[in-house]
Amino acid sequence: MSKVLFITEKVSFISEGIINHLKAQDFEVLTVKPDVTAISNFLKEDNTDEEAIDPEVAALLTQEGGEAGAGPEEEKKDIPRIFILYLQGEDNLMIDVLGYIKDLVEDRGIRFFVIGTQEELDTVIGKKADYAAGLYTRPVDLADLIKRLQKEGEAVDKLKEFKSILIVDDDATALRSMKSLLSTR
């Protein structure tokens, strides 16, 4: 099961439908507002801040018997590697968020998708969309989106298998410093 970070200003009828469809296809969907701090909270290894989760989604999770936030142990194991930005006409706050996501795509291998009307995509993303793995205009062909996300999820899972480094040194201090250096990336 792949984790998807669904970034949206507010959960609307259509975005909730997309989220429910993703969940039905065995994706774990976390919803967050388009805010750099909120997004970065999901990527921290010691994530204990439940404020990053959208309050509406937290209420839904609580009603379903789930928990509103993931504990630190779960978050260390599997942070979201697929981001979906759902545009709803908000283009004034996106410059910082898009810059942050672009850095994540380049530094951490995050796969980034954007859903919006053609006008929203042109306004918000423009010609700087080279870092986005996919741009989808509304109405979204959910079958196509799911197929693409499943393919990306499989690719992300394969990458997890290969990200291991063995460091051997007789100096314990050097090993600790290398471990701390590598764990921050």
mmCIF file of C-alpha atoms in Angstrom, residues 49 58 62:
data_model
loop_
_atom_site.group_PDB
_atom_site.id
_atom_site.type_symbol
_atom_site.label_atom_id
_atom_site.label_comp_id
_atom_site.label_asym_id
_atom_site.label_seq_id
_atom_site.Cartn_x
_atom_site.Cartn_y
_atom_site.Cartn_z
ATOM 1 C CA ASP A 49 2.252 17.105 15.234
ATOM 2 C CA ALA A 58 -9.280 14.103 11.327
ATOM 3 C CA THR A 62 -12.168 9.632 14.285
#
